[in-house]
Short mmCIF file of C-alpha atoms in Angstrom, two decimals:
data_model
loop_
_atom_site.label_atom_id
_atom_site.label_comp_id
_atom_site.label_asym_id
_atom_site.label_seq_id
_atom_site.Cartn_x
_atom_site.Cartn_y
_atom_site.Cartn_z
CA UNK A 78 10.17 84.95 42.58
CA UNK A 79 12.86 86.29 40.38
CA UNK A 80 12.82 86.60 36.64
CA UNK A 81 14.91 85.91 34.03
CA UNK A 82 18.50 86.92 34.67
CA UNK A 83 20.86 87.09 32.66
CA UNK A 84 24.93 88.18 33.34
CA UNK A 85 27.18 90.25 32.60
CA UNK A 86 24.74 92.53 31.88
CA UNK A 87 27.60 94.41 29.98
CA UNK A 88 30.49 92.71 28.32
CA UNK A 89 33.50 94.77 26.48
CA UNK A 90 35.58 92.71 24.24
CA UNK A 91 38.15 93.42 21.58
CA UNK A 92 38.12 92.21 17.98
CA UNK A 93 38.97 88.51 17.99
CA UNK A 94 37.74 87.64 21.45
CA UNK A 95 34.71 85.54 22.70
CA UNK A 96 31.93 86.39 24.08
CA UNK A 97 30.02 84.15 26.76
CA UNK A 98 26.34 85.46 27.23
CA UNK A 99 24.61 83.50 30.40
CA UNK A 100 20.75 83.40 30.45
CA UNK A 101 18.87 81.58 33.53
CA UNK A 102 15.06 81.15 32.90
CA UNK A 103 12.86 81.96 35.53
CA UNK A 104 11.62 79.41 37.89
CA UNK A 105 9.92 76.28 36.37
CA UNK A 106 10.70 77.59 32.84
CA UNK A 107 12.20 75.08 30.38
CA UNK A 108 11.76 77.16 27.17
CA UNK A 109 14.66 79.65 26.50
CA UNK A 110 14.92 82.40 23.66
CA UNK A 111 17.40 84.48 22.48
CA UNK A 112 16.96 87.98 20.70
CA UNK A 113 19.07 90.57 19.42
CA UNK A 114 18.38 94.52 19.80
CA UNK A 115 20.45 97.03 17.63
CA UNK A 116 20.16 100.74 18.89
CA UNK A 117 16.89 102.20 17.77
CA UNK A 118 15.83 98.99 16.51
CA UNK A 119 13.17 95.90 17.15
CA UNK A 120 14.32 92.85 18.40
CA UNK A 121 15.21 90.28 16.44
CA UNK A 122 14.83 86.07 16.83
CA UNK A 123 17.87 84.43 16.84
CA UNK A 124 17.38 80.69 18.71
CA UNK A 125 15.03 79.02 20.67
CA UNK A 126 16.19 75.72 22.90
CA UNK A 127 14.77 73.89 25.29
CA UNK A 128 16.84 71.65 27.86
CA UNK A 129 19.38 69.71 25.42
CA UNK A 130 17.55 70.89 22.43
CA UNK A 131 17.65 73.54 19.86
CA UNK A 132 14.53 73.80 18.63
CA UNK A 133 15.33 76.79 16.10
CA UNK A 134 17.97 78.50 15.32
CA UNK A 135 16.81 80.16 11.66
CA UNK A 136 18.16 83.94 13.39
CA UNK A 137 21.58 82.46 14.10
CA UNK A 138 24.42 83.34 11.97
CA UNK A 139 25.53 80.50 10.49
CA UNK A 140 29.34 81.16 11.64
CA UNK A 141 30.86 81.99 14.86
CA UNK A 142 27.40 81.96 16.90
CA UNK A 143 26.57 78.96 18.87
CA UNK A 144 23.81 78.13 21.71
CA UNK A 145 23.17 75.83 24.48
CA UNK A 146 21.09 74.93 26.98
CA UNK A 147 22.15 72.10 29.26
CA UNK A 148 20.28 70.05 31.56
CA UNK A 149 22.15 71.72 34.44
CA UNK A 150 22.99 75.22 34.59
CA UNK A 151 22.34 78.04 32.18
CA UNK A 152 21.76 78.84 29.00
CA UNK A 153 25.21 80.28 27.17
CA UNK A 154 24.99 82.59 23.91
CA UNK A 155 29.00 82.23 22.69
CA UNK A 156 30.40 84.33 19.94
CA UNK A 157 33.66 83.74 18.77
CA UNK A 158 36.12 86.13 16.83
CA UNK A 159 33.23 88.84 17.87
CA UNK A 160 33.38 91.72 15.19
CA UNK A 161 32.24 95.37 15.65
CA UNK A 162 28.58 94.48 14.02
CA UNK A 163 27.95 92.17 17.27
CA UNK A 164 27.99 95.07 19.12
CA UNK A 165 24.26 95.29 20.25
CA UNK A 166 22.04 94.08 23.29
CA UNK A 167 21.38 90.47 23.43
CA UNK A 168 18.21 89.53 25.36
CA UNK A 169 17.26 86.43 26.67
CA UNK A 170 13.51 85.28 27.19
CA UNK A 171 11.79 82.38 28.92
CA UNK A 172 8.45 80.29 28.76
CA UNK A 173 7.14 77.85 30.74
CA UNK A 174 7.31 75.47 28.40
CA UNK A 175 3.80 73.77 29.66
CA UNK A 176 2.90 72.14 25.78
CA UNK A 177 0.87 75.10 24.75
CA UNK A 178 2.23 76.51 21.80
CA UNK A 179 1.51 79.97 22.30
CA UNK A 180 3.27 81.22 25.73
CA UNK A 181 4.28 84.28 27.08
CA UNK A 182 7.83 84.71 26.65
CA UNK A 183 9.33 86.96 29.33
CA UNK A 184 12.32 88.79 29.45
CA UNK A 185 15.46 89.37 31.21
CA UNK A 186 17.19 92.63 31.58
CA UNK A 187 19.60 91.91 28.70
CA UNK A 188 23.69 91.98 28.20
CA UNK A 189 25.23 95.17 26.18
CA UNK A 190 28.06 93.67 24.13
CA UNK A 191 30.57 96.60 22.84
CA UNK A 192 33.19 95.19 20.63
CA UNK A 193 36.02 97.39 20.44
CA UNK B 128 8.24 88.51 3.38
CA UNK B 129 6.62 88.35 7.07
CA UNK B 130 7.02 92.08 8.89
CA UNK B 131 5.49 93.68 11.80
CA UNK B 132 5.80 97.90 11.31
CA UNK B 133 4.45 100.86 13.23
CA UNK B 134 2.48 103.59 11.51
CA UNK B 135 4.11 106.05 14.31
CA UNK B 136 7.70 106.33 15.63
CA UNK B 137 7.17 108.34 18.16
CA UNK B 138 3.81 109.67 20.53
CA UNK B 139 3.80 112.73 23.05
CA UNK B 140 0.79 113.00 25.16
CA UNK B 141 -0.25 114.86 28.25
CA UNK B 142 -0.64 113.13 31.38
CA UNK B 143 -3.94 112.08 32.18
CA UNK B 144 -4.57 111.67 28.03
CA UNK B 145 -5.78 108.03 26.38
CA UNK B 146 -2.43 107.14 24.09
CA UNK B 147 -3.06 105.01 20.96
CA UNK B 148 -0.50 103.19 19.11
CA UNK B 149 -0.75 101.63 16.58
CA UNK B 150 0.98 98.25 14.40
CA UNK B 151 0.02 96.79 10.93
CA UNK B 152 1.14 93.28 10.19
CA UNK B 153 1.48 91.68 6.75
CA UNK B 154 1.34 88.03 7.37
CA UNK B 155 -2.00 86.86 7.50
CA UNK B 156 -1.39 83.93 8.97
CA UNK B 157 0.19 85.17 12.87
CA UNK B 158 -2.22 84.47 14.92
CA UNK B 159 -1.00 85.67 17.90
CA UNK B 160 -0.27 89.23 18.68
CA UNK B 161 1.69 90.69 22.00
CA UNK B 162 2.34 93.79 23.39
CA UNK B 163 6.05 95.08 25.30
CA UNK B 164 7.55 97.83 26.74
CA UNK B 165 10.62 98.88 27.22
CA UNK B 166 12.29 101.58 29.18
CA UNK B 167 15.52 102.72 28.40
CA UNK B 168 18.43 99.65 29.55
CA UNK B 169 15.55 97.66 30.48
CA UNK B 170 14.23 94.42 29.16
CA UNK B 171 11.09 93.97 26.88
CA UNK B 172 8.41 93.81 29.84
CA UNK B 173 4.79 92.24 29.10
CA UNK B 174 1.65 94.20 28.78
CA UNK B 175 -0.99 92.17 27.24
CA UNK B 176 -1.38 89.38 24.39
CA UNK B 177 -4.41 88.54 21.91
CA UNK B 178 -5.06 86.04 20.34
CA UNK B 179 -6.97 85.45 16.36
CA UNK B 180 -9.77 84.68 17.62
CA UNK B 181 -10.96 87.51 19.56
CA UNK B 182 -10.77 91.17 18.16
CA UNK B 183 -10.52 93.14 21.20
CA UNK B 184 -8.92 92.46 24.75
CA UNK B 185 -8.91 94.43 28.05
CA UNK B 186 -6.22 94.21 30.51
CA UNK B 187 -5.77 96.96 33.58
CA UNK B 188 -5.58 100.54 31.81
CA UNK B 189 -5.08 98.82 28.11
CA UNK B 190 -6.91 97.82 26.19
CA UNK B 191 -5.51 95.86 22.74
CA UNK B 192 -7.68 95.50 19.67
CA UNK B 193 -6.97 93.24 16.28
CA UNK B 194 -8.51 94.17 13.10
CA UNK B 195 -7.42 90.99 11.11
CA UNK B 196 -9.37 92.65 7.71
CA UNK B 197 -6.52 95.52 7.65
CA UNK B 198 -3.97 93.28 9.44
CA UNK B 199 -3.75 96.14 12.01
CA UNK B 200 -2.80 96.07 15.75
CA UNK B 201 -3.28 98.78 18.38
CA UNK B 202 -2.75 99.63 21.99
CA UNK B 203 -4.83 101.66 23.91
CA UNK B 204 -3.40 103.35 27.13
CA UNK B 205 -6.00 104.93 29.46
CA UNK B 206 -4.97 107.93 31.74
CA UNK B 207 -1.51 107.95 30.11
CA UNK B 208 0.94 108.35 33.43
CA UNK B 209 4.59 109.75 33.21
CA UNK B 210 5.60 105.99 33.75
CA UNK B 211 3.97 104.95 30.83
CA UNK B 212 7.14 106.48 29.12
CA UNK B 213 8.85 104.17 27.36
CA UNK B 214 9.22 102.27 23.65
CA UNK B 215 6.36 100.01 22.85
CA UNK B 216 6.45 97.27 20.76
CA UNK B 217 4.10 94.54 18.89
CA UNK B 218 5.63 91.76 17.85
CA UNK B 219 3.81 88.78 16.50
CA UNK B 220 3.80 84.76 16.26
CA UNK B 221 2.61 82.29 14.18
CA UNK B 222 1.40 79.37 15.80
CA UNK B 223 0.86 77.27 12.94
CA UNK B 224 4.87 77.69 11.47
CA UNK B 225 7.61 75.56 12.19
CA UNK B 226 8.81 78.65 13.91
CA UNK B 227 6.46 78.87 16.69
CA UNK B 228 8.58 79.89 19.54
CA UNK B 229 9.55 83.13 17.01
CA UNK B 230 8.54 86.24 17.78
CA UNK B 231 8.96 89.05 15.64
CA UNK B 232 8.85 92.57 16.77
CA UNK B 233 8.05 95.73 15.12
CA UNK B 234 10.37 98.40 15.35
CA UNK B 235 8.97 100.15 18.08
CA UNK B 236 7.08 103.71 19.30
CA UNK B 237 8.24 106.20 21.80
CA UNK B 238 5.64 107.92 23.98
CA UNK B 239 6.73 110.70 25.97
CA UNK B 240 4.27 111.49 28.49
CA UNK B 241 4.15 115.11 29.40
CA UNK B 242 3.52 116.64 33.16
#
């Protein structure tokens, strides 16, 4: 019964480069979020998609961050041209997705991006 | 704006102790309130929800209660354990938005439980 995962779970990347950010729900999820964590700080929304969809994406920066969830295989968190700011944790959550509007999200273990 | 804050950054308690922390919200209109913790390089883990409509919940050693008069959240921890350690966050979600799948976290409490 595994949980969310979610690889690399830490990514080092120079100014300029992309980062890819994989997120698989767990099983029989079809809800997926993504947050970001800055050191000694909450978590904060950035998307929510479901399979094909984005349902919300009023956290996303409105350059250089994109999301997607296809029908096969897992969700991807891309930055391009990353910058020193996106250094933080990026955590992905999943629901089940089951109609009710108030689900448990649950989390995976996260992926620490360090720009250099 | 919406925010979700902690009265307390951080919490050290002795082992065996009851730990309280506590959250105050300031949109009156979430109506659903959840609890995480996190250990350090760990993800958010779930402790226990509540929802508007009830003003006090009881899970296994917490207990969460909602004063929606104050806008005021807070987690009870009975028989506080060394592995209770950790940062604890509320976060909260508004059912009735266009955002619903948004949570939105507070920034967090340390407790340091003490041998």
């Amino acid at each position: 019964n595994a949980g969310v995962m979610q690889n690399p779970r830490h990514l080092v990347r120079r100014r300029g480069q992309e980062a890819r950010l994989r997120c698989s729900p767990m099983k029989g999820h079809s809800h997926v979020y993504w947050y970001r964590q800055l050191p000694e700080e909450g978590l904060k929304f950035m998307v929510y998609l479901q399979k094909e969809n984005i349902i919300d994406e009023s956290g996303m920066p409105k350059e250089r961050f994109s999301a997607e969830f296809p029908k096969e295989g897992p969700s991807i968190l891309r930055i391009q041209q990353v910058v020193r700011g996106d250094s933080a944790a990026y955590f992905c959550a999943s629901s089940a997705g089951q109609g009710r509007i108030q689900e448990t999200q649950y989390f995976g273990p996260g992926t620490r991006l360090l720009v250099l | 704006g919406e925010s979700v804050g902690l009265h307390l950054p951080t919490l050290s308690v002795q082992e065996g102790d009851n730990s309280i922390i506590n959250c105050a919200y300031s949109n009156s209109a979430s109506d659903y309130f959840i609890w995480y913790k996190q250990e350090s390089g760990k993800g958010p883990q779930f402790i226990i929800d509540i929802r508007s409509n009830m003003d006090k919940r009881q899970g296994q050693r917490v207990t969460v209660l909602l004063n929606k008069t104050v806008k005021h959240l807070s987690l009870q921890i009975a028989a506080t354990q060394p592995g209770d350690s950790a940062v604890y966050f509320c976060a909260e979600n508004n059912a009735g938005g266009t955002s619903y799948g948004k949570l939105t976290f507070g920034q967090g409490t340390i407790l340091t439980v003490h041998p």
